[in-house]
CSV table of N, CA and C in Angstrom, one decimal:
chain,number,residue,atom,x,y,z
A,1,MET,N,268.1,54.4,153.4
A,1,MET,CA,267.5,53.9,154.7
A,1,MET,C,266.7,52.7,154.2
A,2,ASP,N,266.6,51.8,155.1
A,2,ASP,CA,265.8,50.7,155.0
A,2,ASP,C,264.3,50.8,155.3
A,3,GLU,N,263.4,49.8,155.1
A,3,GLU,CA,262.1,49.8,155.3
A,3,GLU,C,261.7,50.1,156.6
A,4,LYS,N,262.5,49.6,157.7
A,4,LYS,CA,262.1,49.9,159.1
A,4,LYS,C,262.4,51.4,159.4
A,5,GLU,N,263.4,52.0,158.8
A,5,GLU,CA,263.8,53.2,159.2
A,5,GLU,C,262.6,54.3,158.4
A,6,LEU,N,262.4,53.7,157.0
A,6,LEU,CA,261.5,54.7,156.4
A,6,LEU,C,259.9,54.6,157.0
A,7,ARG,N,259.6,53.6,157.6
A,7,ARG,CA,258.4,53.6,158.5
A,7,ARG,C,258.2,54.6,159.4
A,8,LYS,N,259.3,54.9,160.2
A,8,LYS,CA,259.5,56.0,161.0
A,8,LYS,C,259.2,57.4,160.5
A,9,HIS,N,259.0,57.6,159.3
A,9,HIS,CA,258.8,58.9,158.6
A,9,HIS,C,257.4,58.8,157.9
A,10,ARG,N,256.7,57.8,158.0
A,10,ARG,CA,255.5,57.5,157.1
A,10,ARG,C,254.3,57.5,158.0
A,11,CYS,N,253.2,58.0,157.7
A,11,CYS,CA,251.9,58.2,158.5
A,11,CYS,C,250.8,57.8,157.5
A,12,CYS,N,249.9,57.1,157.9
A,12,CYS,CA,248.7,56.8,157.1
A,12,CYS,C,247.4,57.5,157.7
A,13,PHE,N,246.3,57.4,157.3
A,13,PHE,CA,244.8,57.9,157.5
A,13,PHE,C,243.9,56.7,157.5
A,14,THR,N,243.1,56.7,158.3
A,14,THR,CA,241.8,56.0,158.3
A,14,THR,C,240.8,56.8,158.9
A,15,GLY,N,239.4,56.5,158.5
A,15,GLY,CA,238.3,57.1,159.0
A,15,GLY,C,237.1,57.0,158.2
A,16,HIS,N,235.8,57.3,158.7
A,16,HIS,CA,234.7,57.1,158.3
A,16,HIS,C,234.3,58.0,157.0
A,17,ARG,N,233.4,57.6,156.2
A,17,ARG,CA,232.7,58.0,155.3
A,17,ARG,C,232.1,59.4,155.8
A,18,PRO,N,231.8,60.4,155.1
A,18,PRO,CA,231.1,61.4,155.6
A,18,PRO,C,229.7,61.4,156.3
A,19,GLU,N,228.8,60.5,155.7
A,19,GLU,CA,227.5,60.0,156.3
A,19,GLU,C,227.6,59.3,157.7
A,20,LYS,N,228.8,58.8,158.0
A,20,LYS,CA,228.9,58.3,159.3
A,20,LYS,C,229.6,59.0,160.4
A,21,LEU,N,229.7,60.2,160.1
A,21,LEU,CA,230.5,61.1,161.0
A,21,LEU,C,229.4,62.2,161.6
A,22,ALA,N,229.8,62.5,162.8
A,22,ALA,CA,228.6,63.5,163.4
A,22,ALA,C,229.2,64.8,163.5
A,23,ILE,N,230.6,65.0,163.1
A,23,ILE,CA,231.2,66.3,163.0
A,23,ILE,C,231.3,66.6,161.4
A,24,PRO,N,231.0,68.0,161.2
A,24,PRO,CA,231.1,68.7,160.0
A,24,PRO,C,232.5,68.5,159.2
A,25,GLU,N,232.6,68.5,158.0
A,25,GLU,CA,233.8,68.2,157.3
A,25,GLU,C,234.8,69.5,157.7
A,26,ARG,N,234.3,70.7,157.7
A,26,ARG,CA,235.2,71.7,158.0
A,26,ARG,C,235.9,71.5,159.5
A,27,GLN,N,235.2,71.1,160.5
A,27,GLN,CA,235.8,70.7,161.8
A,27,GLN,C,236.5,69.6,161.7
A,28,MET,N,236.3,68.6,161.0
A,28,MET,CA,237.1,67.3,160.7
A,28,MET,C,238.6,67.9,160.2
A,29,ALA,N,238.4,68.5,159.1
A,29,ALA,CA,239.6,69.2,158.3
A,29,ALA,C,240.6,70.0,159.6
A,30,LYS,N,239.9,70.8,160.3
A,30,LYS,CA,240.8,71.5,161.0
A,30,LYS,C,241.5,70.4,162.1
A,31,LEU,N,240.8,69.6,162.7
A,31,LEU,CA,241.3,68.5,163.5
A,31,LEU,C,242.5,67.7,162.9
A,32,LEU,N,242.1,67.3,161.7
A,32,LEU,CA,243.1,66.6,160.9
A,32,LEU,C,244.5,67.2,160.6
A,33,GLU,N,244.2,68.7,160.2
A,33,GLU,CA,245.4,69.4,160.0
A,33,GLU,C,246.2,69.5,161.2
A,34,MET,N,245.7,69.7,162.3
A,34,MET,CA,246.3,69.9,163.6
A,34,MET,C,247.2,68.6,163.8
A,35,GLU,N,246.6,67.4,163.6
A,35,GLU,CA,247.3,66.1,164.0
A,35,GLU,C,248.4,65.8,162.9
A,36,ILE,N,248.2,66.4,161.6
A,36,ILE,CA,249.1,66.2,160.6
A,36,ILE,C,250.4,67.1,160.9
A,37,ARG,N,250.1,68.2,161.3
A,37,ARG,CA,251.1,69.3,161.7
A,37,ARG,C,252.0,68.6,162.9
A,38,LYS,N,251.3,68.0,163.8
A,38,LYS,CA,252.2,67.5,164.9
A,38,LYS,C,253.0,66.3,164.5
A,39,ALA,N,252.5,65.7,163.4
A,39,ALA,CA,253.1,64.5,162.8
A,39,ALA,C,254.3,64.9,162.2
A,40,ILE,N,254.2,66.0,161.3
A,40,ILE,CA,255.4,66.7,160.8
A,40,ILE,C,256.5,67.2,161.7
A,41,ASP,N,255.9,67.6,162.9
A,41,ASP,CA,256.9,68.0,163.8
A,41,ASP,C,257.7,66.9,164.3
A,42,LYS,N,257.1,65.7,164.2
A,42,LYS,CA,257.7,64.5,164.9
A,42,LYS,C,258.6,63.8,163.6
A,43,GLN,N,258.8,64.6,162.6
A,43,GLN,CA,259.6,64.1,161.4
A,43,GLN,C,258.9,63.0,160.6
A,44,PHE,N,257.4,62.9,160.6
A,44,PHE,CA,256.7,62.2,159.7
A,44,PHE,C,256.5,63.1,158.5
A,45,ILE,N,257.1,62.7,157.2
A,45,ILE,CA,257.0,63.5,155.9
A,45,ILE,C,256.2,62.8,154.9
A,46,THR,N,256.0,61.4,154.9
A,46,THR,CA,255.3,60.8,154.0
A,46,THR,C,254.0,60.2,154.5
A,47,PHE,N,253.0,60.7,153.5
A,47,PHE,CA,251.6,60.4,154.0
A,47,PHE,C,251.0,59.5,153.2
A,48,ILE,N,250.2,58.5,153.7
A,48,ILE,CA,249.6,57.5,152.7
A,48,ILE,C,248.2,57.6,153.0
A,49,SER,N,247.2,57.9,152.0
A,49,SER,CA,245.8,58.0,152.0
A,49,SER,C,245.3,56.8,151.2
A,50,GLY,N,244.1,56.1,151.9
A,50,GLY,CA,243.5,55.1,151.4
A,50,GLY,C,242.5,55.7,150.1
A,51,MET,N,242.4,56.7,150.2
A,51,MET,CA,241.6,57.7,149.1
A,51,MET,C,240.2,57.4,149.2
A,52,ALA,N,239.5,56.9,150.4
A,52,ALA,CA,238.0,56.7,150.3
A,52,ALA,C,237.4,58.2,150.5
A,53,ARG,N,236.1,58.3,150.2
A,53,ARG,CA,235.3,59.4,150.5
A,53,ARG,C,235.5,59.6,151.9
A,54,GLY,N,235.5,61.1,152.1
A,54,GLY,CA,235.5,61.4,153.7
A,54,GLY,C,236.9,61.6,154.0
A,55,THR,N,237.3,61.0,155.3
A,55,THR,CA,238.4,61.4,155.9
A,55,THR,C,239.7,61.1,155.1
A,56,ASP,N,239.8,60.1,154.2
A,56,ASP,CA,240.9,60.0,153.5
A,56,ASP,C,241.3,61.0,152.5
A,57,ILE,N,240.3,61.5,151.7
A,57,ILE,CA,240.4,62.5,150.8
A,57,ILE,C,240.6,63.7,151.4
A,58,VAL,N,240.0,64.1,152.5
A,58,VAL,CA,240.2,65.5,153.2
A,58,VAL,C,241.7,65.7,153.8
A,59,ALA,N,242.1,64.4,154.3
A,59,ALA,CA,243.6,64.3,154.8
A,59,ALA,C,244.5,64.5,153.6
A,60,ALA,N,244.1,63.9,152.6
A,60,ALA,CA,245.3,63.9,151.3
A,60,ALA,C,245.2,65.5,150.9
A,61,GLU,N,244.0,66.0,150.8
A,61,GLU,CA,244.0,67.4,150.2
A,61,GLU,C,244.9,68.4,151.3
A,62,ILE,N,244.8,68.0,152.5
A,62,ILE,CA,245.5,68.8,153.6
A,62,ILE,C,246.9,68.7,153.4
A,63,VAL,N,247.3,67.4,153.1
A,63,VAL,CA,248.8,67.1,152.8
A,63,VAL,C,249.4,67.9,151.7
A,64,LEU,N,248.5,67.8,150.6
A,64,LEU,CA,248.9,68.5,149.4
A,64,LEU,C,249.1,70.1,149.3
A,65,ARG,N,248.2,70.7,150.2
A,65,ARG,CA,248.2,72.1,150.7
A,65,ARG,C,249.5,72.2,151.3
A,66,LEU,N,249.7,71.4,152.4
A,66,LEU,CA,250.8,71.7,153.2
A,66,LEU,C,252.3,71.6,152.5
A,67,ARG,N,252.1,70.6,151.5
A,67,ARG,CA,253.5,70.2,150.6
A,67,ARG,C,253.8,71.4,149.8
A,68,ALA,N,252.7,72.4,149.4
A,68,ALA,CA,253.1,73.4,148.8
A,68,ALA,C,254.1,74.4,149.5
A,69,GLN,N,254.1,74.2,150.8
A,69,GLN,CA,255.0,75.1,151.7
A,69,GLN,C,256.1,74.3,152.3
A,70,ASP,N,256.2,73.2,152.1
A,70,ASP,CA,257.1,72.2,152.6
A,70,ASP,C,257.6,71.1,151.7
A,71,GLU,N,258.5,71.2,150.9
A,71,GLU,CA,258.8,70.3,149.6
A,71,GLU,C,259.3,68.9,150.2
A,72,ARG,N,259.4,68.8,151.3
A,72,ARG,CA,259.8,67.4,152.0
A,72,ARG,C,258.7,66.6,152.1
A,73,LEU,N,257.5,67.0,152.0
A,73,LEU,CA,256.1,66.3,152.1
A,73,LEU,C,255.9,65.4,150.8
A,74,LYS,N,255.5,64.3,151.3
A,74,LYS,CA,254.9,63.5,150.1
A,74,LYS,C,253.6,62.9,150.3
A,75,LEU,N,253.0,62.5,149.3
A,75,LEU,CA,251.6,61.8,149.4
A,75,LEU,C,251.6,60.5,148.7
A,76,ILE,N,251.3,59.5,149.2
A,76,ILE,CA,251.1,58.3,148.6
A,76,ILE,C,249.7,57.8,148.6
A,77,CYS,N,249.0,57.5,147.3
A,77,CYS,CA,247.7,57.2,147.2
A,77,CYS,C,247.7,55.5,147.2
A,78,ALA,N,247.0,54.9,148.3
A,78,ALA,CA,247.0,53.4,148.3
A,78,ALA,C,245.6,53.1,147.8
A,79,LEU,N,245.2,52.5,146.6
A,79,LEU,CA,244.0,52.2,146.1
A,79,LEU,C,243.9,50.8,146.3
A,80,PRO,N,242.5,50.5,146.6
A,80,PRO,CA,242.3,49.0,146.9
A,80,PRO,C,242.3,48.0,145.7
A,81,HIS,N,241.9,48.6,144.6
A,81,HIS,CA,241.7,48.0,143.3
A,81,HIS,C,241.4,48.9,142.2
A,82,PRO,N,241.7,48.4,141.0
A,82,PRO,CA,241.5,49.3,139.8
A,82,PRO,C,240.1,49.7,139.6
A,83,GLY,N,239.9,51.0,139.3
A,83,GLY,CA,238.7,51.6,139.1
A,83,GLY,C,238.0,52.0,140.5
A,84,PHE,N,238.7,52.0,141.4
A,84,PHE,CA,238.2,52.7,142.8
A,84,PHE,C,238.1,54.0,142.7
A,85,GLY,N,237.0,54.6,143.3
A,85,GLY,CA,236.8,56.0,143.3
A,85,GLY,C,236.3,56.7,142.2
A,86,LEU,N,235.8,56.1,141.1
A,86,LEU,CA,235.5,56.6,139.8
A,86,LEU,C,234.0,56.9,139.7
A,87,HIS,N,233.1,56.5,140.6
A,87,HIS,CA,231.7,56.5,140.4
A,87,HIS,C,231.1,57.1,141.4
A,88,TRP,N,231.7,58.1,142.1
A,88,TRP,CA,230.8,58.7,143.4
A,88,TRP,C,230.3,60.0,142.9
A,89,GLY,N,229.2,60.3,143.7
A,89,GLY,CA,228.6,61.5,143.5
A,89,GLY,C,229.1,62.7,144.4
A,90,GLY,N,228.5,63.7,144.4
A,90,GLY,CA,228.8,64.8,145.4
A,90,GLY,C,230.1,65.5,145.1
A,91,GLY,N,230.6,65.3,144.1
A,91,GLY,CA,232.0,65.9,143.9
A,91,GLY,C,233.0,65.2,144.4
A,92,TRP,N,232.7,64.1,145.2
A,92,TRP,CA,233.9,63.2,145.3
A,92,TRP,C,234.9,62.6,144.5
A,93,THR,N,234.3,62.2,143.3
A,93,THR,CA,235.1,61.6,142.2
A,93,THR,C,236.1,62.8,141.7
A,94,ASP,N,235.5,63.9,141.7
A,94,ASP,CA,236.5,65.0,141.1
A,94,ASP,C,237.5,65.4,142.2
A,95,ARG,N,237.1,65.4,143.5
A,95,ARG,CA,238.2,65.6,144.5
A,95,ARG,C,239.3,64.4,144.4
A,96,PHE,N,238.7,63.1,144.2
A,96,PHE,CA,239.5,61.9,144.3
A,96,PHE,C,240.5,62.2,143.0
A,97,GLN,N,240.1,62.4,141.8
A,97,GLN,CA,240.9,62.5,140.8
A,97,GLN,C,241.9,63.8,140.8
A,98,SER,N,241.5,64.9,141.5
A,98,SER,CA,242.4,66.1,141.7
A,98,SER,C,243.6,65.5,142.7
A,99,VAL,N,243.4,65.0,143.6
A,99,VAL,CA,244.5,64.3,144.7
A,99,VAL,C,245.3,63.5,143.9
A,100,LEU,N,244.6,62.4,143.3
A,100,LEU,CA,245.5,61.4,142.4
A,100,LEU,C,246.4,61.9,141.6
A,101,ALA,N,246.0,62.9,140.8
A,101,ALA,CA,246.8,63.8,139.8
A,101,ALA,C,248.1,64.4,140.5
A,102,GLN,N,247.8,64.7,141.7
A,102,GLN,CA,248.8,65.7,142.4
A,102,GLN,C,249.8,64.7,143.3
A,103,ALA,N,249.4,63.3,143.4
A,103,ALA,CA,250.2,62.6,144.4
A,103,ALA,C,251.4,62.4,143.8
A,104,ASP,N,252.4,62.0,144.8
A,104,ASP,CA,253.8,61.6,144.4
A,104,ASP,C,253.9,60.1,144.1
A,105,LEU,N,253.0,59.3,144.5
A,105,LEU,CA,252.9,57.9,144.0
A,105,LEU,C,251.5,57.5,144.3
A,106,ALA,N,250.9,56.5,143.3
A,106,ALA,CA,249.8,55.9,143.5
A,106,ALA,C,250.1,54.4,143.5
A,107,ARG,N,249.5,53.6,144.2
A,107,ARG,CA,249.9,52.2,144.3
A,107,ARG,C,248.3,51.4,144.4
A,108,THR,N,248.3,50.5,143.5
A,108,THR,CA,246.9,49.7,143.6
A,108,THR,C,247.3,48.4,144.3
A,109,ILE,N,246.7,47.9,145.3
A,109,ILE,CA,247.0,47.0,146.1
A,109,ILE,C,246.8,45.5,145.7
A,110,CYS,N,245.4,45.6,145.1
A,110,CYS,CA,245.0,44.2,144.7
A,110,CYS,C,244.6,44.4,143.2
A,111,PRO,N,244.7,43.2,142.4
A,111,PRO,CA,244.5,43.4,140.8
A,111,PRO,C,243.1,43.5,140.4
A,112,SER,N,242.1,43.2,141.3
A,112,SER,CA,240.8,43.3,140.9
A,112,SER,C,239.9,43.5,141.9
A,113,PHE,N,238.6,43.9,141.8
A,113,PHE,CA,237.6,44.2,142.9
A,113,PHE,C,237.4,43.0,143.6
A,114,SER,N,237.2,43.1,145.1
A,114,SER,CA,236.8,42.2,146.1
A,114,SER,C,236.5,43.0,147.2
A,115,TYR,N,235.8,42.7,148.0
A,115,TYR,CA,235.3,43.3,149.3
A,115,TYR,C,236.6,43.1,150.2
A,116,ALA,N,237.3,42.0,149.9
A,116,ALA,CA,238.7,41.9,150.7
A,116,ALA,C,239.8,42.9,150.4
A,117,SER,N,239.7,43.5,149.1
A,117,SER,CA,240.7,44.4,148.7
A,117,SER,C,240.7,45.6,149.7
A,118,TYR,N,239.5,46.0,150.3
A,118,TYR,CA,239.6,47.2,151.1
A,118,TYR,C,240.6,46.8,152.4
A,119,GLN,N,240.3,45.7,153.0
A,119,GLN,CA,241.1,45.4,154.2
A,119,GLN,C,242.6,44.9,153.7
A,120,ALA,N,242.8,44.5,152.6
A,120,ALA,CA,244.1,44.4,152.0
A,120,ALA,C,244.8,45.7,152.0
A,121,ARG,N,244.1,46.6,151.4
A,121,ARG,CA,244.8,48.1,151.4
A,121,ARG,C,245.1,48.6,152.6
A,122,ASN,N,244.0,48.4,153.8
A,122,ASN,CA,244.4,48.9,155.0
A,122,ASN,C,245.5,48.4,155.8
A,123,GLU,N,245.5,47.1,155.7
A,123,GLU,CA,246.7,46.3,156.2
A,123,GLU,C,248.1,46.6,155.5
A,124,TRP,N,247.9,46.8,154.3
A,124,TRP,CA,249.2,47.4,153.6
A,124,TRP,C,249.7,48.6,154.1
A,125,MET,N,248.8,49.6,154.2
A,125,MET,CA,249.0,50.8,154.8
A,125,MET,C,249.8,50.8,156.2
A,126,CYS,N,249.1,50.1,157.0
A,126,CYS,CA,249.6,50.0,158.4
A,126,CYS,C,250.8,49.4,158.5
A,127,ARG,N,251.3,48.3,157.6
A,127,ARG,CA,252.5,47.7,157.6
A,127,ARG,C,253.6,48.7,157.1
A,128,HIS,N,253.3,49.7,156.5
A,128,HIS,CA,254.3,50.6,155.9
A,128,HIS,C,254.4,52.0,156.6
A,129,VAL,N,253.9,52.0,157.9
A,129,VAL,CA,254.0,53.4,158.4
A,129,VAL,C,254.3,53.2,159.9
A,130,GLY,N,254.6,54.4,160.6
A,130,GLY,CA,254.9,54.4,161.9
A,130,GLY,C,253.9,54.8,162.7
A,131,LEU,N,252.7,55.5,162.1
A,131,LEU,CA,251.8,56.3,162.8
A,131,LEU,C,250.5,56.2,161.9
A,132,VAL,N,249.3,56.1,162.5
A,132,VAL,CA,248.0,56.1,161.8
A,132,VAL,C,247.3,57.1,162.6
A,133,ILE,N,246.7,58.1,161.7
A,133,ILE,CA,245.9,59.1,162.1
A,133,ILE,C,244.4,58.7,161.7
A,134,ALA,N,243.5,58.7,162.9
A,134,ALA,CA,242.3,58.1,162.5
A,134,ALA,C,241.0,59.2,163.0
A,135,VAL,N,239.9,59.1,162.1
A,135,VAL,CA,238.8,59.8,162.6
A,135,VAL,C,237.8,58.8,162.9
A,136,PHE,N,237.3,58.6,164.1
A,136,PHE,CA,236.7,57.2,164.6
A,136,PHE,C,235.5,57.6,165.3
A,137,ASN,N,234.2,57.0,165.0
A,137,ASN,CA,233.1,57.3,165.5
A,137,ASN,C,232.7,56.2,166.6
A,138,GLY,N,233.7,55.2,166.7
A,138,GLY,CA,233.4,54.0,167.7
A,138,GLY,C,232.8,52.8,167.2
A,139,GLU,N,232.2,53.0,165.9
A,139,GLU,CA,231.4,51.9,165.3
A,139,GLU,C,232.3,50.7,164.6
A,140,ARG,N,231.7,49.6,164.5
A,140,ARG,CA,232.3,48.5,163.7
A,140,ARG,C,232.4,49.0,162.3
A,141,GLY,N,233.4,48.5,161.5
A,141,GLY,CA,233.5,48.7,160.2
A,141,GLY,C,235.1,48.8,159.8
A,142,GLY,N,235.2,49.3,158.6
A,142,GLY,CA,236.5,49.4,158.0
A,142,GLY,C,237.5,50.1,158.9
A,143,THR,N,237.0,51.3,159.5
A,143,THR,CA,238.1,52.1,160.3
A,143,THR,C,238.6,51.2,161.4
A,144,LYS,N,237.5,50.6,162.2
A,144,LYS,CA,237.9,49.9,163.3
A,144,LYS,C,238.5,48.6,163.1
A,145,ASN,N,238.4,48.0,161.9
A,145,ASN,CA,239.4,46.8,161.5
A,145,ASN,C,240.6,47.4,161.2
A,146,THR,N,240.9,48.6,160.6
A,146,THR,CA,242.1,49.2,160.5
A,146,THR,C,242.9,49.5,161.8
A,147,LEU,N,242.3,50.1,162.6
A,147,LEU,CA,242.7,50.3,163.9
A,147,LEU,C,243.1,49.2,164.8
A,148,ASP,N,242.2,48.2,164.8
A,148,ASP,CA,242.5,46.9,165.4
A,148,ASP,C,243.8,46.4,164.7
A,149,TYR,N,243.9,46.3,163.6
A,149,TYR,CA,245.1,45.7,162.7
A,149,TYR,C,246.5,46.4,163.3
A,150,ALA,N,246.4,47.8,163.2
A,150,ALA,CA,247.5,48.6,163.6
A,150,ALA,C,247.9,48.2,165.0
A,151,GLN,N,246.8,48.1,165.9
A,151,GLN,CA,247.2,47.7,167.2
A,151,GLN,C,248.0,46.5,167.3
A,152,LYS,N,247.4,45.6,166.6
A,152,LYS,CA,247.9,44.1,166.6
A,152,LYS,C,249.5,44.1,166.2
A,153,ILE,N,250.0,45.1,165.2
A,153,ILE,CA,251.2,44.9,164.8
A,153,ILE,C,251.9,46.0,165.4
A,154,GLY,N,251.5,46.7,166.3
A,154,GLY,CA,252.3,47.8,167.2
A,154,GLY,C,252.5,49.1,166.5
A,155,VAL,N,251.5,49.5,165.7
A,155,VAL,CA,251.7,50.7,165.1
A,155,VAL,C,250.7,51.7,165.9
A,156,PRO,N,251.3,52.7,166.4
A,156,PRO,CA,250.6,53.8,167.3
A,156,PRO,C,249.6,54.5,166.5
A,157,CYS,N,248.6,54.9,167.2
A,157,CYS,CA,247.2,55.5,166.6
A,157,CYS,C,246.8,56.7,167.3
A,158,VAL,N,246.6,57.9,166.6
A,158,VAL,CA,246.2,59.2,167.0
A,158,VAL,C,244.5,59.1,166.8
A,159,MET,N,243.6,59.2,167.8
A,159,MET,CA,242.3,59.3,167.3
A,159,MET,C,241.7,60.7,167.4
A,160,ILE,N,240.9,61.0,166.5
A,160,ILE,CA,240.2,62.2,166.4
A,160,ILE,C,238.8,61.6,166.6
A,161,ASN,N,238.0,62.2,167.5
A,161,ASN,CA,236.7,61.8,167.8
A,161,ASN,C,235.6,62.2,166.6
A,162,GLY,N,235.0,61.2,166.0
A,162,GLY,CA,234.2,61.5,164.9
A,162,GLY,C,232.6,61.4,165.4
A,163,LYS,N,232.4,61.5,166.5
A,163,LYS,CA,230.8,61.3,167.1
A,163,LYS,C,230.4,62.6,167.1
């Protein structure tokens, strides 16, 4: 399959960090799983996570759990820069490392840290998928920028209300 055909079977995630969401993680996870299962029903089998705290890691954990029952599923971790995710508190670094260890592929998008590396990662994800699943609270920031970019290049987005 060429890249255009592969994109029809890839989906990525975007969403806010936990402190920016009004819904509890458990509720977000249920809504994410529902949308991930719908995507699988539509033949999306490769999922890309940007691996940020919150939505990205929760979604990746769900994909890994579902992959245990469906060997077709794949997880790609898209990291904005080397060293990303290694200095978080609250158990997030442990969760990050656990997901990364189980991923089918990890891709570092930029060679070094810069604030622009986050948007570069998000745009890279959007250019490689046929669907974006987002947990969005309506506020400006990286999630909105990702959704705007996806819309600009014609990638459909499924929105979960994070308010």
